[in-house]
Each structure stands twice: as structure tokens, then as C-alpha cells.
Coordinates of C-alpha atoms in Angstrom, one line a residue:
X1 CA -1.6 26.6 10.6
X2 CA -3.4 27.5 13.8
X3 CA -0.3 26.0 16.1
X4 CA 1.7 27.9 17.7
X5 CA 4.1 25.5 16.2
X6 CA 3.1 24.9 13.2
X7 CA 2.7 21.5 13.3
X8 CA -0.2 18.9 14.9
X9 CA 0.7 15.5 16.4
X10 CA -0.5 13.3 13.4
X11 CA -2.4 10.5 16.2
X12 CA -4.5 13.9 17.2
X13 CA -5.3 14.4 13.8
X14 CA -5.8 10.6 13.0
X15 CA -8.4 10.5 16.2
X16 CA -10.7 13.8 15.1
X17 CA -10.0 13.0 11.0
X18 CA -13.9 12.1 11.2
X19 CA -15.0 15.6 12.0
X20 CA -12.5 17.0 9.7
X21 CA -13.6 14.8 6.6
X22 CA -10.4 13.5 6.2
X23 CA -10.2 9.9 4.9
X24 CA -8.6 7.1 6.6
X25 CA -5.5 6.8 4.5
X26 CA -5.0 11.1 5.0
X27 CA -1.5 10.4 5.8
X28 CA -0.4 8.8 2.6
X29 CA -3.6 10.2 0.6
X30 CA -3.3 14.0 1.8
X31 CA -0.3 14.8 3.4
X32 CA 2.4 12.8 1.5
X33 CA 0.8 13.3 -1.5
X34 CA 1.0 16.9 -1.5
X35 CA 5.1 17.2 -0.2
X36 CA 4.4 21.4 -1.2
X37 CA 2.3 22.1 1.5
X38 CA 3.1 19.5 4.6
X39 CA 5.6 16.9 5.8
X40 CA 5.7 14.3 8.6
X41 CA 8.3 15.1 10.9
X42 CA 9.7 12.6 13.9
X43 CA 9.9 13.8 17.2
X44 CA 12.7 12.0 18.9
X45 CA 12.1 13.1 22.4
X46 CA 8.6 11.8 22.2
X47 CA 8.9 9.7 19.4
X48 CA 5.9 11.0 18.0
X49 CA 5.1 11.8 14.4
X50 CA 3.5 15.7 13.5
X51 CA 1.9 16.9 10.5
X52 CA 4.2 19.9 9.8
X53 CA 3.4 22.5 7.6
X54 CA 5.8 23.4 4.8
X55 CA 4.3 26.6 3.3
X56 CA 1.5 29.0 4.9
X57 CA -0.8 29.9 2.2
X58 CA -2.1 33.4 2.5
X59 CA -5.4 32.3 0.7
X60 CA -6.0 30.0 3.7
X61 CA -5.6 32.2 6.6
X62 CA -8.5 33.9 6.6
X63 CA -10.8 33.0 9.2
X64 CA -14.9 31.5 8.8
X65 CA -16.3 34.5 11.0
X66 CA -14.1 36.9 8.6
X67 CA -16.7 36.1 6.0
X68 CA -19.4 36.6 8.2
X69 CA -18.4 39.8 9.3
X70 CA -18.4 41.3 5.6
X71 CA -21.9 39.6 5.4
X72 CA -23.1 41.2 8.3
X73 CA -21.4 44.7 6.9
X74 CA -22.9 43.9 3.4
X75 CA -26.1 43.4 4.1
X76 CA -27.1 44.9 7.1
X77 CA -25.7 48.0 6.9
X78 CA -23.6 47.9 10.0
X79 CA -21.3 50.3 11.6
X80 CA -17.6 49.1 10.3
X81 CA -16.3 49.8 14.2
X82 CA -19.0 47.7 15.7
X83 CA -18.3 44.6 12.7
X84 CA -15.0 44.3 12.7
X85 CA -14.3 42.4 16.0
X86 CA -17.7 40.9 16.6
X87 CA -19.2 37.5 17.0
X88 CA -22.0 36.2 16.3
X89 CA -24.2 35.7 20.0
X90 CA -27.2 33.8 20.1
X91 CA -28.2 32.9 24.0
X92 CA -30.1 30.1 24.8
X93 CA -33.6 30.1 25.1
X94 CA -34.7 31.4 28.6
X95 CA -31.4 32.8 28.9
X96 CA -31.5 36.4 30.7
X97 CA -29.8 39.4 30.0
X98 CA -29.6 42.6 32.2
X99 CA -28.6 46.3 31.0
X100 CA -25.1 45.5 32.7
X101 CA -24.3 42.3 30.8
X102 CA -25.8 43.7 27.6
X103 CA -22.9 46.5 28.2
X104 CA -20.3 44.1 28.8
X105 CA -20.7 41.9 25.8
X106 CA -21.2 44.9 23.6
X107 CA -17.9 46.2 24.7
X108 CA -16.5 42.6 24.6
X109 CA -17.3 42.3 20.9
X110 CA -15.3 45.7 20.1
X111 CA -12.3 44.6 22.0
X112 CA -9.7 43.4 19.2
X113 CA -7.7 40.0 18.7
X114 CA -4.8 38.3 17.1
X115 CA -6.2 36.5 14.5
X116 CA -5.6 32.6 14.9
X117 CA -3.6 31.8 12.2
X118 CA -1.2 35.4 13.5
X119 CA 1.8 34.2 15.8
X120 CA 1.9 36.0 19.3
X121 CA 5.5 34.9 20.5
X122 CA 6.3 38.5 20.5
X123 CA 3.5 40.2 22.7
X124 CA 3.8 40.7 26.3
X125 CA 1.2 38.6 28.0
X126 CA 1.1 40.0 31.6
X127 CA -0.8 43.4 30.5
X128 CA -4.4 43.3 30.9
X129 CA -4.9 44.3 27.4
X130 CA -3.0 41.4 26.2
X131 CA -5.1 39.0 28.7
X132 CA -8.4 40.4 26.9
X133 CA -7.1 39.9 23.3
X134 CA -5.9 36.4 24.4
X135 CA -9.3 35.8 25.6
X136 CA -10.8 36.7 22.5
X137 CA -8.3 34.7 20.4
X138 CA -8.8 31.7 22.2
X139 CA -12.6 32.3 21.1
X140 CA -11.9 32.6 17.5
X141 CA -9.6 29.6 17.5
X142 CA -12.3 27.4 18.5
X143 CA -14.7 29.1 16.9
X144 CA -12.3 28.3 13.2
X145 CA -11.6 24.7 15.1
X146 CA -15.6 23.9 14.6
X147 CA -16.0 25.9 11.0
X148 CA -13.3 23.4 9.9
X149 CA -15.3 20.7 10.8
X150 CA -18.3 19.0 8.4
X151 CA -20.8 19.6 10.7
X152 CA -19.7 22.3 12.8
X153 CA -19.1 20.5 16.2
X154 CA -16.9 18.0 17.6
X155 CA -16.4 16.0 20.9
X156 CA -14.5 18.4 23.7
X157 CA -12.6 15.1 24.0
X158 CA -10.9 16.4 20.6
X159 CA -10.8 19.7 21.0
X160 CA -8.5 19.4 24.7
X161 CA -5.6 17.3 22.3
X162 CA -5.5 20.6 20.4
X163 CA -5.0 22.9 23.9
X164 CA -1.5 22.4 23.8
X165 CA -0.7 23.2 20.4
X166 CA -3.4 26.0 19.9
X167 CA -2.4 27.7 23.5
X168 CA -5.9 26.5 24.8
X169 CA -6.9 27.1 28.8
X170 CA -6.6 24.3 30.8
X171 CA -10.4 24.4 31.9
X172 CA -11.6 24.1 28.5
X173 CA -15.5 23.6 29.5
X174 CA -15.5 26.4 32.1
X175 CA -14.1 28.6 29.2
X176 CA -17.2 28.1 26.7
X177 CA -19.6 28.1 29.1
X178 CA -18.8 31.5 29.7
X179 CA -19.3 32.1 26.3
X180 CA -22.3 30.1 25.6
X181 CA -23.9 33.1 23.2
X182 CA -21.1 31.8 20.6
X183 CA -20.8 27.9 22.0
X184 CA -23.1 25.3 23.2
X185 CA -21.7 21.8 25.7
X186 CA -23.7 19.0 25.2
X187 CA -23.6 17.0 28.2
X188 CA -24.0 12.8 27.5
X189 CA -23.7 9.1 28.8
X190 CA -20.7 8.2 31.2
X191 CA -22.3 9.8 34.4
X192 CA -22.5 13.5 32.1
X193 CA -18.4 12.4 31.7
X194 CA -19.7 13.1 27.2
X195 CA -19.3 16.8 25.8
X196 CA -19.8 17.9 22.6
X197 CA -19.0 21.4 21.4
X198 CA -21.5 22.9 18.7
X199 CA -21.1 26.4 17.2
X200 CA -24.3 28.4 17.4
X201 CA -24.8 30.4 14.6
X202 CA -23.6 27.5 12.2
X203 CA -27.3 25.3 13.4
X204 CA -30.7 26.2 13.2
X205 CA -33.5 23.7 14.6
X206 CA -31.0 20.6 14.3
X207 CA -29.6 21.3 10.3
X208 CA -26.5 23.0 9.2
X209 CA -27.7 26.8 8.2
X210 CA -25.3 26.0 5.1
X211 CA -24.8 22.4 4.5
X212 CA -21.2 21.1 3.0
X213 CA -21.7 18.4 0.3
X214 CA -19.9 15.6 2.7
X215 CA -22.7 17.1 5.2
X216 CA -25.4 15.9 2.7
X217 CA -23.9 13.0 1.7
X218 CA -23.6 11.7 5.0
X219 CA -27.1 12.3 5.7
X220 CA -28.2 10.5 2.4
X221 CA -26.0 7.5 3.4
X222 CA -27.7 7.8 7.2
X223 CA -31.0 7.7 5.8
X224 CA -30.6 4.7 3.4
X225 CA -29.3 2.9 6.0
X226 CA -32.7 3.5 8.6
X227 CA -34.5 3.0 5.3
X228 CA -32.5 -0.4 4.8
X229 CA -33.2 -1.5 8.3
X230 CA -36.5 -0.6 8.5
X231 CA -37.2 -2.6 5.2
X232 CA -35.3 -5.8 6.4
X233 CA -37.7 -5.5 9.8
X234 CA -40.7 -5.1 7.6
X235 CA -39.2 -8.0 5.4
X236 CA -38.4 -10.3 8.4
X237 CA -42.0 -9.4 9.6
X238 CA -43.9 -10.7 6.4
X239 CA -41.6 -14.0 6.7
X240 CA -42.8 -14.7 10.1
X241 CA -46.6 -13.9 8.7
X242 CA -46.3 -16.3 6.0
X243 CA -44.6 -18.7 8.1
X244 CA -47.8 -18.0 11.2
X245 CA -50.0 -18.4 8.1
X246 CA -48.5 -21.7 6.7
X247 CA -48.6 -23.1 10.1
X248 CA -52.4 -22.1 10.3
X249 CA -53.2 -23.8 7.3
X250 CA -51.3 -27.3 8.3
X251 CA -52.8 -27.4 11.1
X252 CA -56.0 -26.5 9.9
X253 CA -55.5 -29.7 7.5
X254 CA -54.1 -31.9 10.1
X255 CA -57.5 -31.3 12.0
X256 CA -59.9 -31.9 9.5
X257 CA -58.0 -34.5 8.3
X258 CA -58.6 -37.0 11.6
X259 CA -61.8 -35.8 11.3
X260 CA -62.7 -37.1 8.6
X261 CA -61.2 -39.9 10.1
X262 CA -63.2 -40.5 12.8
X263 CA -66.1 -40.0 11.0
X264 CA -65.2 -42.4 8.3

């Protein structure tokens, strides 16, 4: 619902299903299976297969930072104005800020967006207030991208075979590192080539701030697996004892066996 389209190429989708907590079989198991809300439709120019979406929802268009926003309202108290566009920042550790850039994120946050799932065919994109709101909307695009996913990151790998669909910039990592309040790249293996994209305010010292059940599930299953290891290494480890101490004990025999006869 987030493509300007309103479809996805179902091989993307197949690729990141993973993240999304999608099942294997998703295209027989989820989108044939419910005809209502999506269809698979051939591309004959690039003889591609997308994941087309038959009837937008209303229910589902509202965005993850939507319902943070009212939190934020609810509980703290907070001006309406200064809510209603915002995003949650939380800079690195270390990270400075000066007066200046204090000002310019606070104005940032009240500057207002299309919403992701709104279409923007119609909006003139050379004014430099459309450029700002584009800006932003790219922001919360990604920012729902990562919400949908079970643990609130994904590989930039993924994200980039979304930039077409979801109108995406072309330097995707330049983009979030310049909002790294909201974002954070982690860099890995293949000469630093690895990036994965986490949303902030989703983590706190390495756990989900509000774990999904496939979230807990997969850590259950992660755990019994190290548990399972570790317990065959611990078995394998009391084989070879026995086996050392077996050997001991033969050899032990063997020995006092000649002595004996020698001596006899």
C-alpha cells in the first residue's frame, strides 16, 4: 500500500519475507488465499510477477509513528503543534548538538508530510516546500518499512529493491545517515560492503522496547538451539572422558598384567 503503484515485485517480497514474518509458501498461503485484498499480476514487459493490491483498507493505513504520536500527546502532555509531525530522535552516544542544529531539527520535526500510504502524483515537486515534505515522507516510509518488520530492522540490501516502488533516493545510506537521530547503519563483513538499517526508538540495550510474539518465539527457538549445541558439546565431551578413562584402565591392566608376568 506504500507503492506509488500499488503493487511490489513478488521476488522483492519473496527475498525480505524473513523480516516481514511471512512464511515460505506466502504466495499461495497469503496472497492467493485471500483473492479480497491482493492478486498476482504478470508484467509482460518484464515478465515479472507483482503482488497487487485489490482493496486499500482504511484500518491499515495508519502509520506505527501515528500511535506514538498520540502516546507522546497522551501521556506527556505535549503541545498538539509540536506532536503532530514529529519523530522520535535519539542521537548516538557522544553525538554533539549545537544551539543551531538543535533549531534545525526542532523546526524539521514541525515541517509537515504526506503520509506514506497518501499518493503524491498530483503535487508539484520543483517547490522547495514540496522538496521538504518529500524529505520527510521518504523518512516515514522507511521509518513504517522497519515497524512492519518483526524486529524492527532489515538489511539496506532490502530496503534499496523497495526505492523504486516507494520513490526512495538513489543514495539510500547517505540519506539516513543524515538522519541518524531516527536511524542507525550497521556496517559488516565484505570489506564494510554489509548494512543493516535499525529503527531507534524501537531498541533499547539490544531487545525490542515491545517484543511481537514471532519476536519471542524466534528468540525461544534461538536459545534451544545454543542450549542444544552446547549440550551435545558437553555430551561429546563426557564420551571422550569415558573413552580417555577406559583407555586408562586397559592400559593400566595391560601393565600389571606382564608384570605379574615377569615376576611369576
Amino acid at each position: 500500500m506504500m507503492s506509488n503503484s500499488g503493487r511490489l515485485r513478488l521476488e522483492h517480497v519473496r527475498i525480505a519475507r524473513y523480516e516481514f514474518g511471512l512464511p515460505d509458501d506466502f504466495e499461495h498461503s497469503v496472497v492467493l488465499k485471500y483473492p479480497q485484498f491482493f492478486r498476482l499480476v504478470d508484467a509482460l514487459e518484464t515478465r515479472n510477477k507483482y503482488i497487487e493490491v485489490v482493496d486499500r483498507d482504511p484500518r491499515l493505513v495508519a502509520c506505527a509513528i501515528e500511535k506514538v504520536r498520540e502516546l507522546e500527546y497522551r501521556e506527556k502532555g505535549m503541545d498538539a503543534e509540536d506532536v503532530r509531525f514529529k519523530f522520535m530522535v535519539n542521537f548516538p552516544p557522544g553525538f554533539k548538538i549545537g544551539k543551531y542544529y538543535r533549531i534545525a531539527v526542532w523546526k524539521w520535526q514541525r515541517v509537515p508530510y504526506w503520509s506514506p500510504y497518501e499518493g503524491i502524483s498530483g503535487y508539484d515537486s520543483r517547490s522547495i516546500e514540496t522538496q521538504k515534505r518529500m524529505e520527510k515522507r521518504v523518512v516515514a516510509s522507511i521509518h513504517e518499512l522497519l515497524s512492519l518488520t518483526v524486529e524492527k530492522k532489515t538489511t539496506m540490501e532490502r530496503i534499496v529493491r523497495f526505492r523504486m516502488a516507494m520513490n526512495l533516493p538513489k543514495k539510500l545510506k547517505d540519506f539516513l545517515l543524515q538522519h541518524q537521530g531516527i536511524f542507525y547503519v550497521s556496517t559488516r563483513g565484505n570489506h564494510g560492503k554489509l548494512h543493516t538499517v535499525f529503527l531507534r526508538e524501537a531498541s533499547r540495550k539490544g531487545e525490542l522496547v515491545e517484543p511481537n510474539d514471532l519476536y519471542l518465539a524466534r528468540r525461544k527457538l534461538g536459545e534451544l538451539v545454543l542450549l542444544s549445541s552446547r549440550k551435545a558439546y558437553v555430551d561429546w565431551g563426557l564420551v571422550r572422558y569415558m573413552r580417555n578413562r577406559e583407555d586408562d584402565e586397559m592400559e593400566h591392566f595391560r601393565r600389571e598384567w606382564e608384570r605379574r608376568g615377569e615376576g611369576g
